[in-house]
C-alpha cells in the first residue's frame, strides 16, 4: 500500500540499524520532505545489519550515503540528508519548527533527551525505539503524556549495545566497544577489513598505524620507543604513551600466534589487549579513560545487535506515526498511542504493549509553560533580562542552566558579579540556551529558551508551542477514490469516538446521503501553501 502525505515534513535522527529499517519501510511513502541526520560515518562493523551501506562506503557519512541509496530505491521520497550532530550549531529550535513529527533512531540517552526537550517545547510528536540484542522497545511521546525524561533512567547499566561502535566516539564506553570489535577483527578468524585491504597481520607496526594513526583523529599517535610489557600493575596513576604501546604490542604479538580466538573477559591477555586499545583510542579522541576494572567489566557485557529486532521496533515506530497522522483528531487514538511496546525476539518471541505511566509533574522537559525570546546577546545585560522575566512571570526567580545556578534572587553577592555582564559572556551565540526558571520556593515557573538575534535589543517573550501543526494533516489514502461510502459499523464507531476540537474543520468535509455518509477530501492546496513554513513572531 502506498501512503501519500504531501503536506508533512518528517525528521529522522539517527541512520544506524533502526534508521535503515525505517527507511526501508517508508520507501513506499511520499512526504513533502523527509530529513535524516547523523554525525557518524560507516564502519565495517555496520555492514551486517545496516543494509543500505556497502564496503566501498566505509568512512563516508551514513546520512549522505543512505540518502543517495534511497534515491534509487524510492525516487518519489524526497530525502534531505544532514551530516552533523543534532545538537550542533545550526540545528536549533528554528530548525525543528518545520517538522510535523520526529523519529528517533538513536543509540544513546543524552541525544534522546535533547531531542525530547526540543520537541516537547514545540509540541512536536515523537516516536522512539531502541534495541539491545533480542530485546527492543518502541514509544510515542506527545503533549500531555509521559515524555522520555519524565522518569530517571537506571544509572547502573550492566549491558552495552554493540551498535554504539563509532568513528567519532564521545565517551570511553564507545572506545571499549570499538576495542572489542578490533579484537574480533584481528583474532577471531573472520574475514575483516584487514584481509579485504590486503594487510599483513604479521607486521604489527602497520596494524598499529592503521588503527591509531590517521588524519581523521584529533590526536594521531606515532609509534614511540617502548619496551614490551608482559605484566603491569594497574595503579591509580595514568599510564604513559610508551607503557600503553608496550602493552598493546606485547598483547598483539602473543594473541596473533594463538590462532582463532573468542574473547574471554577472564583471560588476562585478552583483557590487556582490550585495555591498551581502549586507552589508545581515548588518547586519539581526547576522551577521559575508565580504569582497568571498568573496561574489563564493559568488555564482557557487550550485546550484539540483532537485525530482526531492529526491523520489528522500526515497524512499531512507523505504525505509531501512521496512527497519529491518520487519527490525530480523535481522543481515543491518543490514549492508544500512550503505550510502550516491548519486543522479545529469539526463542521466546513476543510483543507486549503496556499503557505508559502518567507524566511526571516535576519533569521540566515537558513542563507546560515553555517560553522563548530572541535578543542580541552582545547588547542585552543579564540584569535587564532578569527584570523582564520577573515582570513577565510576576515572581521573584532563580535561573538554572544545566544544573548550574545562573541567578539566585536571595544571593546578592553572586548576582552582583554577573548583573552587568552581557549575555554573550554567559551563553553561546549559535545554540539554543535552555534555562529553567523557578520561584524562590523552588516551584517550577517556566522553561525559558534564549536565542541570539543580532540587532534585537528589546526583550519580548512568546510561547514555544506551534499550535497549528495538526491542522496540516490530510487523509493519506489518496490512491483511493475521492468518494468512499462508510459502512454502518464505521458510522457507529465514529459516533462513539470522542472528537478533539479542530480550528479548521473545513479541512475535513462530510456530506450525508440517506443513512450513509460520504467522505469528501479537500482538494490539494496550492504548492505555495505547501511550502509555507510556520514562523513564530514575538508579540
Coordinates of C-alpha atoms in Angstrom, one line a residue:
X1 CA 0.0 0.0 0.0
X2 CA 1.4 3.4 -1.0
X3 CA 0.9 6.3 1.5
X4 CA 0.9 9.8 0.2
X5 CA 1.5 12.7 2.7
X6 CA 2.2 15.8 0.5
X7 CA 1.9 18.3 3.4
X8 CA 4.0 16.6 6.0
X9 CA 7.7 17.0 6.9
X10 CA 9.4 14.3 9.0
X11 CA 12.8 14.4 10.7
X12 CA 14.6 11.1 11.5
X13 CA 17.5 11.4 13.9
X14 CA 20.0 8.5 13.5
X15 CA 20.8 6.4 10.5
X16 CA 22.0 3.2 12.1
X17 CA 20.5 -0.2 12.4
X18 CA 17.0 1.0 13.2
X19 CA 17.2 4.0 10.9
X20 CA 18.0 1.8 7.9
X21 CA 15.0 -0.3 8.7
X22 CA 12.7 2.7 8.9
X23 CA 14.0 4.0 5.5
X24 CA 13.1 0.6 4.1
X25 CA 9.6 0.8 5.4
X26 CA 9.0 4.4 4.2
X27 CA 10.4 3.6 0.7
X28 CA 6.8 3.3 -0.5
X29 CA 5.7 6.6 1.1
X30 CA 5.6 10.2 -0.1
X31 CA 6.3 13.1 2.1
X32 CA 6.8 16.8 1.4
X33 CA 10.2 16.3 2.9
X34 CA 11.9 13.5 4.8
X35 CA 15.1 14.8 6.6
X36 CA 17.7 12.4 8.0
X37 CA 20.6 13.4 10.3
X38 CA 23.6 11.5 11.7
X39 CA 27.1 12.6 12.7
X40 CA 28.6 9.2 12.3
X41 CA 30.5 7.5 9.4
X42 CA 30.2 4.0 8.1
X43 CA 32.3 1.3 9.7
X44 CA 32.8 -2.3 8.6
X45 CA 31.0 -3.5 11.8
X46 CA 27.8 -1.8 10.5
X47 CA 27.5 -3.8 7.3
X48 CA 25.9 -7.0 8.8
X49 CA 22.7 -5.2 9.6
X50 CA 22.8 -1.7 8.1
X51 CA 21.9 -2.9 4.6
X52 CA 21.9 0.5 2.9
X53 CA 25.7 0.5 3.1
X54 CA 28.5 -1.4 1.3
X55 CA 32.2 -1.9 1.9
X56 CA 33.1 0.8 -0.5
X57 CA 31.2 3.3 1.7
X58 CA 33.5 2.8 4.7
X59 CA 34.5 6.1 6.2
X60 CA 31.7 8.0 4.4
X61 CA 28.7 9.8 6.1
X62 CA 25.8 7.5 7.0
X63 CA 23.2 10.1 6.3
X64 CA 24.6 11.1 2.9
X65 CA 25.1 7.5 1.7
X66 CA 21.7 6.5 2.9
X67 CA 20.0 9.4 1.0
X68 CA 21.9 8.5 -2.2
X69 CA 21.0 4.8 -1.9
X70 CA 17.3 5.7 -1.3
X71 CA 17.2 7.8 -4.4
X72 CA 17.4 4.6 -6.4
X73 CA 15.1 2.6 -4.1
X74 CA 12.4 5.3 -3.7
X75 CA 12.8 8.2 -6.2
X76 CA 9.4 9.6 -5.0
X77 CA 10.7 10.0 -1.5
X78 CA 12.3 13.5 -1.1
X79 CA 15.1 12.8 1.3
X80 CA 17.3 15.7 2.6
X81 CA 20.4 14.5 4.4
X82 CA 22.4 16.3 7.1
X83 CA 25.9 15.1 8.2
X84 CA 26.1 16.6 11.6
X85 CA 25.2 16.2 15.3
X86 CA 21.6 17.2 16.0
X87 CA 22.8 19.4 18.9
X88 CA 25.4 21.2 16.9
X89 CA 25.2 24.8 15.8
X90 CA 22.7 25.4 13.1
X91 CA 20.3 22.8 14.4
X92 CA 18.4 24.9 16.9
X93 CA 14.7 25.2 17.7
X94 CA 14.2 27.1 14.5
X95 CA 15.4 24.0 12.5
X96 CA 12.9 21.8 14.4
X97 CA 9.9 24.1 13.8
X98 CA 9.5 23.0 10.2
X99 CA 8.7 19.4 11.1
X100 CA 5.4 17.7 12.0
X101 CA 6.9 14.6 13.6
X102 CA 10.3 13.4 14.7
X103 CA 11.5 9.8 14.5
X104 CA 14.3 8.9 16.9
X105 CA 16.6 6.0 15.9
X106 CA 19.4 6.7 18.4
X107 CA 21.9 4.7 20.4
X108 CA 22.4 7.0 23.4
X109 CA 20.3 8.6 26.2
X110 CA 21.9 12.0 26.0
X111 CA 20.8 12.8 22.4
X112 CA 17.4 11.3 23.0
X113 CA 16.9 13.6 26.0
X114 CA 18.0 16.6 23.9
X115 CA 15.6 15.9 21.1
X116 CA 12.8 15.2 23.6
X117 CA 13.3 18.6 25.2
X118 CA 13.1 20.5 22.0
X119 CA 10.1 18.6 20.7
X120 CA 8.2 18.9 24.0
X121 CA 8.8 22.7 23.9
X122 CA 7.5 22.9 20.3
X123 CA 4.7 20.4 20.7
X124 CA 6.1 18.1 18.0
X125 CA 5.0 14.4 18.0
X126 CA 7.9 11.9 18.7
X127 CA 8.3 8.2 18.1
X128 CA 11.3 6.5 19.6
X129 CA 12.7 3.0 19.6
X130 CA 15.8 1.2 20.8
X131 CA 17.1 -2.4 20.8
X132 CA 19.7 -4.4 22.7
X133 CA 20.2 -7.9 21.3
X134 CA 16.9 -9.9 21.4
X135 CA 15.1 -7.1 23.3
X136 CA 13.6 -3.9 22.0
X137 CA 11.2 -1.1 22.8
X138 CA 9.1 1.5 21.0
X139 CA 7.4 4.5 22.4
X140 CA 5.4 7.6 21.3
X141 CA 5.6 11.0 23.1
X142 CA 3.3 13.9 22.6
X143 CA 1.8 16.8 24.6
X144 CA 0.1 15.9 27.8
X145 CA 1.6 12.4 28.2
X146 CA 4.7 10.9 29.8
X147 CA 7.9 12.1 28.0
X148 CA 11.3 10.5 27.6
X149 CA 12.7 12.4 30.6
X150 CA 9.7 12.0 33.0
X151 CA 11.3 9.2 34.9
X152 CA 15.0 8.7 35.6
X153 CA 17.0 6.0 33.8
X154 CA 18.9 3.5 35.9
X155 CA 22.5 4.5 36.2
X156 CA 24.0 1.1 36.7
X157 CA 24.0 -0.2 33.2
X158 CA 25.3 -3.8 33.0
X159 CA 24.9 -4.5 29.3
X160 CA 26.0 -2.4 26.4
X161 CA 24.7 -2.5 22.8
X162 CA 27.3 -3.1 20.1
X163 CA 25.6 -0.6 17.9
X164 CA 27.5 2.1 19.7
X165 CA 30.7 1.4 17.7
X166 CA 31.5 4.9 16.4
X167 CA 34.0 6.5 14.1
X168 CA 33.8 9.6 16.4
X169 CA 33.5 8.3 20.0
X170 CA 32.3 10.7 22.7
X171 CA 33.0 8.6 25.8
X172 CA 35.1 5.7 27.0
X173 CA 32.3 3.1 26.6
X174 CA 32.4 3.7 22.8
X175 CA 36.1 3.1 22.9
X176 CA 35.7 -0.2 24.8
X177 CA 33.2 -1.4 22.3
X178 CA 35.4 -0.4 19.4
X179 CA 38.4 -2.3 21.0
X180 CA 36.2 -5.4 21.4
X181 CA 35.3 -5.2 17.7
X182 CA 39.0 -4.7 16.9
X183 CA 39.8 -7.9 18.8
X184 CA 37.3 -9.8 16.8
X185 CA 38.6 -8.4 13.5
X186 CA 42.2 -9.4 14.3
X187 CA 42.0 -12.7 16.2
X188 CA 38.6 -14.5 15.6
X189 CA 39.4 -15.8 12.1
X190 CA 36.6 -13.9 10.5
X191 CA 37.3 -12.1 7.2
X192 CA 37.6 -8.5 8.2
X193 CA 38.8 -5.2 6.8
X194 CA 42.5 -6.1 7.1
X195 CA 42.0 -9.1 4.8
X196 CA 39.9 -7.1 2.4
X197 CA 42.6 -4.4 2.2
X198 CA 45.5 -6.9 2.0
X199 CA 47.1 -6.1 5.3
X200 CA 49.8 -8.4 6.6
X201 CA 48.9 -9.2 10.3
X202 CA 52.4 -10.3 10.9
X203 CA 53.5 -6.6 10.7
X204 CA 52.2 -5.1 14.0
X205 CA 53.6 -1.7 13.2
X206 CA 51.4 -1.4 10.1
X207 CA 48.4 -2.6 12.0
X208 CA 49.0 -0.1 14.8
X209 CA 49.4 2.8 12.3
X210 CA 46.1 1.8 10.6
X211 CA 44.0 2.0 13.7
X212 CA 45.8 4.6 15.9
X213 CA 47.4 7.0 13.4
X214 CA 45.3 8.9 10.9
X215 CA 44.2 12.4 9.7
X216 CA 40.6 11.8 10.9
X217 CA 41.8 11.6 14.5
X218 CA 42.1 14.7 16.6
X219 CA 45.3 13.3 18.2
X220 CA 47.2 10.9 16.0
X221 CA 49.6 8.6 17.8
X222 CA 53.0 7.8 16.4
X223 CA 54.9 4.7 17.4
X224 CA 57.5 5.6 20.0
X225 CA 60.3 3.7 21.6
X226 CA 58.9 1.3 24.1
X227 CA 59.5 -2.0 25.9
X228 CA 57.1 -4.9 25.6
X229 CA 55.2 -5.1 28.9
X230 CA 54.1 -8.6 29.8
X231 CA 52.6 -7.7 33.2
X232 CA 51.6 -4.3 34.5
X233 CA 50.5 -3.2 37.9
X234 CA 47.4 -1.0 37.2
X235 CA 48.0 1.7 39.7
X236 CA 46.0 4.9 40.2
X237 CA 48.4 6.9 38.0
X238 CA 47.8 7.4 34.3
X239 CA 50.0 5.2 32.1
X240 CA 52.4 6.9 29.7
X241 CA 52.1 6.5 26.0
X242 CA 55.2 4.3 26.0
X243 CA 53.6 2.0 28.5
X244 CA 50.4 1.7 26.6
X245 CA 52.2 0.9 23.4
X246 CA 54.3 -1.7 25.2
X247 CA 51.1 -3.4 26.4
X248 CA 49.5 -3.3 23.0
X249 CA 52.4 -4.7 21.0
X250 CA 53.0 -7.4 23.6
X251 CA 49.4 -8.5 23.7
X252 CA 49.1 -8.3 19.9
X253 CA 52.2 -10.4 19.3
X254 CA 51.1 -13.1 21.8
X255 CA 47.5 -13.3 20.5
X256 CA 48.5 -13.3 16.9
X257 CA 50.3 -16.7 17.4
X258 CA 47.4 -18.4 19.2
X259 CA 45.1 -19.0 16.2
X260 CA 41.4 -18.3 16.2
X261 CA 40.1 -16.9 19.4
X262 CA 36.8 -16.0 21.1
X263 CA 37.1 -13.1 23.6
X264 CA 37.2 -14.2 27.2
X265 CA 37.0 -11.5 29.8
X266 CA 38.6 -13.8 32.3
X267 CA 41.7 -14.2 30.2
X268 CA 44.3 -11.6 31.3
X269 CA 45.9 -11.4 27.9
X270 CA 42.6 -10.7 26.1
X271 CA 41.8 -8.0 28.6
X272 CA 45.2 -6.5 28.3
X273 CA 44.7 -6.0 24.6
X274 CA 41.2 -4.5 25.1
X275 CA 42.5 -2.2 27.9
X276 CA 45.5 -1.0 25.8
X277 CA 43.4 -0.5 22.7
X278 CA 40.7 1.4 24.6
X279 CA 43.3 3.7 26.3
X280 CA 45.0 4.5 23.0
X281 CA 41.6 5.2 21.3
X282 CA 40.8 7.5 24.2
X283 CA 44.1 9.3 23.6
X284 CA 43.2 9.6 19.9
X285 CA 40.0 11.5 20.7
X286 CA 41.0 13.2 23.9
X287 CA 38.4 11.3 26.0
X288 CA 38.6 10.6 29.7
X289 CA 39.6 7.0 30.2
X290 CA 38.0 4.4 32.6
X291 CA 40.1 2.3 34.9
X292 CA 41.2 -1.3 34.2
X293 CA 38.3 -2.9 36.1
X294 CA 35.6 -0.8 34.5
X295 CA 37.0 -1.5 31.0
X296 CA 37.1 -5.3 31.8
X297 CA 33.5 -5.2 33.1
X298 CA 32.2 -3.4 30.0
X299 CA 34.1 -5.6 27.5
X300 CA 32.4 -8.7 29.0
X301 CA 28.9 -7.3 28.8
X302 CA 28.5 -6.1 25.2
X303 CA 25.3 -7.3 23.5
X304 CA 25.5 -7.6 19.7
X305 CA 22.7 -6.0 17.6
X306 CA 20.1 -8.3 16.0
X307 CA 18.7 -7.2 12.6
X308 CA 15.3 -8.8 13.2
X309 CA 14.8 -6.9 16.5
X310 CA 15.7 -3.6 14.7
X311 CA 13.2 -4.4 12.0
X312 CA 10.4 -5.1 14.5
X313 CA 10.9 -1.9 16.6
X314 CA 11.2 0.2 13.4
X315 CA 7.8 -1.2 12.2
X316 CA 6.3 -0.3 15.6
X317 CA 7.6 3.3 15.3
X318 CA 6.1 3.7 11.8
X319 CA 2.8 2.1 13.0
X320 CA 2.5 4.7 15.7
X321 CA 3.5 7.5 13.3
X322 CA 0.7 6.5 10.9
X323 CA -1.8 6.1 13.7
X324 CA -1.1 9.6 14.8
X325 CA -1.3 11.1 11.3
X326 CA -4.5 9.4 10.3
X327 CA -6.3 9.8 13.6
X328 CA -4.8 13.0 15.0
X329 CA -8.3 14.5 15.8
X330 CA -9.7 11.6 17.8
X331 CA -9.0 11.4 21.6
X332 CA -9.2 7.6 21.9
X333 CA -6.3 7.2 19.5
X334 CA -4.2 9.4 21.7
X335 CA -5.0 7.1 24.6
X336 CA -4.0 4.1 22.4
X337 CA -0.7 5.8 21.4
X338 CA 0.2 6.4 25.1
X339 CA 1.6 2.9 25.5
X340 CA 5.1 1.3 25.4
X341 CA 5.7 -1.8 23.3
X342 CA 8.3 -4.2 24.5
X343 CA 9.8 -6.7 22.0
X344 CA 11.4 -10.1 22.6
X345 CA 12.8 -12.0 19.6
X346 CA 14.6 -15.3 19.5
X347 CA 13.1 -18.5 21.0
X348 CA 10.6 -16.6 23.2
X349 CA 9.3 -14.2 20.5
X350 CA 6.6 -11.8 21.7
X351 CA 5.4 -8.2 21.6
X352 CA 3.9 -6.8 24.8
X353 CA 2.2 -3.5 24.9
X354 CA 1.6 -1.8 28.2
X355 CA -0.1 1.5 29.0
X356 CA 2.5 4.1 29.9
X357 CA 2.6 5.9 33.2
X358 CA 1.2 9.4 33.5
X359 CA 3.5 12.4 33.1
X360 CA 5.8 13.4 36.0
X361 CA 4.6 16.8 37.3
X362 CA 8.2 17.5 38.4
X363 CA 9.7 16.9 34.9
X364 CA 10.9 20.2 33.4
X365 CA 11.3 18.7 29.9
X366 CA 7.5 18.5 29.3
X367 CA 6.6 21.4 31.7
X368 CA 3.5 23.1 30.2
X369 CA 4.8 26.7 30.4
X370 CA 7.7 26.9 27.9
X371 CA 8.6 30.4 26.5
X372 CA 11.3 31.8 24.3
X373 CA 12.9 35.1 23.4
X374 CA 15.4 36.2 20.8
X375 CA 17.6 39.1 21.8
X376 CA 21.0 40.5 20.9
X377 CA 23.4 38.8 23.3
X378 CA 26.1 41.4 22.7
X379 CA 23.8 44.3 23.7
X380 CA 21.4 43.0 26.4
X381 CA 22.7 42.7 30.0
X382 CA 21.9 39.9 32.5
X383 CA 20.1 42.3 34.9
X384 CA 17.8 43.6 32.1
X385 CA 16.8 40.0 31.2
X386 CA 16.2 39.1 34.8
X387 CA 14.0 42.1 35.5
X388 CA 11.9 41.5 32.4
X389 CA 11.4 37.8 33.4
X390 CA 10.3 38.9 36.9
X391 CA 7.7 41.2 35.4
X392 CA 6.5 38.6 32.9
X393 CA 6.2 35.8 35.5
X394 CA 5.2 38.1 38.3
X395 CA 7.6 36.5 40.8
X396 CA 11.0 36.5 42.3
X397 CA 13.1 34.0 40.4
X398 CA 16.0 31.6 40.3
X399 CA 17.5 30.7 37.0
X400 CA 19.2 27.4 36.4
X401 CA 21.1 26.2 33.4
X402 CA 22.4 22.6 33.2
X403 CA 22.3 22.2 37.0
X404 CA 24.3 25.5 37.3
X405 CA 22.7 28.4 39.1
X406 CA 22.8 31.5 36.9
X407 CA 20.7 33.8 39.1
X408 CA 19.5 33.5 42.7
X409 CA 17.3 36.3 44.0
X410 CA 18.4 35.6 47.5
X411 CA 22.2 35.7 46.8
X412 CA 23.1 39.3 46.2
X413 CA 26.9 38.6 46.2
X414 CA 26.8 36.2 43.3
X415 CA 24.3 38.3 41.4
X416 CA 26.4 41.4 41.6
X417 CA 29.2 39.6 39.9
X418 CA 27.2 39.0 36.7
X419 CA 24.3 41.5 36.7
X420 CA 26.1 44.0 34.4
X421 CA 27.6 41.3 32.1
X422 CA 26.4 41.0 28.5
X423 CA 24.5 37.8 27.7
X424 CA 27.3 36.6 25.3
X425 CA 29.6 36.3 28.3
X426 CA 27.3 33.6 29.8
X427 CA 25.6 32.0 26.8
X428 CA 26.5 30.7 23.3
X429 CA 25.5 32.7 20.3
X430 CA 24.9 29.8 17.9
X431 CA 22.9 27.5 20.1
X432 CA 19.6 27.4 22.0
X433 CA 20.2 28.2 25.6
X434 CA 17.7 26.3 27.8
X435 CA 17.0 27.8 31.2
X436 CA 14.8 26.5 34.0
X437 CA 13.0 29.3 35.9
X438 CA 11.9 28.6 39.5
X439 CA 10.5 30.7 42.3
X440 CA 12.5 31.2 45.4
X441 CA 10.3 28.4 46.9
X442 CA 11.7 26.1 44.2
X443 CA 8.4 25.9 42.3
X444 CA 8.7 25.5 38.6
X445 CA 7.6 28.7 36.8
X446 CA 8.8 28.2 33.2
X447 CA 11.2 26.6 30.9
X448 CA 12.9 29.5 29.0
X449 CA 14.6 29.1 25.6
X450 CA 17.0 32.0 24.9
X451 CA 18.4 32.7 21.4
X452 CA 20.7 35.3 20.0
X453 CA 19.4 37.6 17.3
X454 CA 21.7 40.4 16.2
X455 CA 20.1 43.9 16.4
X456 CA 17.2 42.8 18.7
X457 CA 17.7 44.9 21.8
X458 CA 14.0 44.8 23.0
X459 CA 13.2 41.8 25.3
X460 CA 9.9 40.1 24.5
X461 CA 8.5 36.7 25.3
X462 CA 6.3 34.2 23.4
X463 CA 5.2 30.6 23.8
X464 CA 7.3 28.0 22.1
X465 CA 4.3 25.9 21.1
X466 CA 3.3 25.5 17.4
X467 CA -0.4 25.4 17.8
X468 CA -1.5 24.5 14.2
X469 CA 0.8 21.6 13.5
X470 CA -2.1 19.1 13.5
X471 CA -4.1 21.1 11.0
X472 CA -1.7 20.3 8.2
X473 CA -2.6 16.6 8.2
X474 CA -4.9 15.3 5.5
X475 CA -6.4 12.0 4.6
X476 CA -3.4 10.0 3.4
X477 CA -5.3 7.4 1.4
X478 CA -5.2 9.5 -1.8
X479 CA -4.6 6.5 -4.0
X480 CA -8.3 5.5 -3.4
X481 CA -11.3 7.2 -5.0
X482 CA -12.2 10.6 -3.8
X483 CA -15.5 9.4 -2.5
X484 CA -15.9 6.4 -0.3
X485 CA -19.1 5.2 1.3
X486 CA -18.8 4.4 5.0
X487 CA -20.3 1.1 6.3
X488 CA -22.9 1.2 9.1
X489 CA -20.2 -0.2 11.5
X490 CA -17.9 2.7 10.7
X491 CA -20.7 5.2 11.3
X492 CA -21.4 3.6 14.7
X493 CA -17.8 3.6 15.7
X494 CA -17.4 7.2 14.6
X495 CA -20.3 8.4 16.7
X496 CA -18.9 6.7 19.7
X497 CA -15.5 8.3 19.2
X498 CA -14.8 11.5 21.1
X499 CA -13.6 14.1 18.6
X500 CA -10.9 16.6 19.6
X501 CA -11.6 20.2 18.7
X502 CA -10.2 21.4 15.3
X503 CA -9.6 25.0 14.5
X504 CA -10.2 24.5 10.8
X505 CA -12.9 21.9 10.5
X506 CA -13.5 22.7 6.8
X507 CA -10.3 20.7 6.0
X508 CA -12.3 17.5 6.6
X509 CA -15.7 17.9 5.0
X510 CA -18.6 15.4 5.5
X511 CA -21.8 15.1 3.4
X512 CA -24.8 13.0 4.4
X513 CA -26.9 10.9 2.0
X514 CA -29.8 8.9 3.4
X515 CA -28.4 6.5 6.1
X516 CA -24.9 6.6 4.8
X517 CA -22.1 9.1 4.9
X518 CA -19.7 10.1 2.1
X519 CA -16.2 11.4 2.8
X520 CA -15.1 14.2 0.5
X521 CA -11.4 15.1 0.7
X522 CA -10.4 18.7 0.3
X523 CA -8.6 19.3 -3.0
X524 CA -4.8 19.6 -2.6
X525 CA -3.7 23.1 -1.6
X526 CA -1.5 25.2 -3.9
X527 CA 2.2 24.5 -3.9
X528 CA 3.0 27.8 -2.4
X529 CA 0.9 27.0 0.6
X530 CA 2.5 23.6 0.9
X531 CA 5.9 25.1 1.2
X532 CA 4.9 27.8 3.6
X533 CA 6.7 27.3 7.0
X534 CA 5.3 28.0 10.4
X535 CA 7.1 31.0 11.8
X536 CA 6.7 32.3 15.4
X537 CA 6.6 36.0 15.8
X538 CA 7.4 37.5 19.2
X539 CA 4.5 39.7 20.2

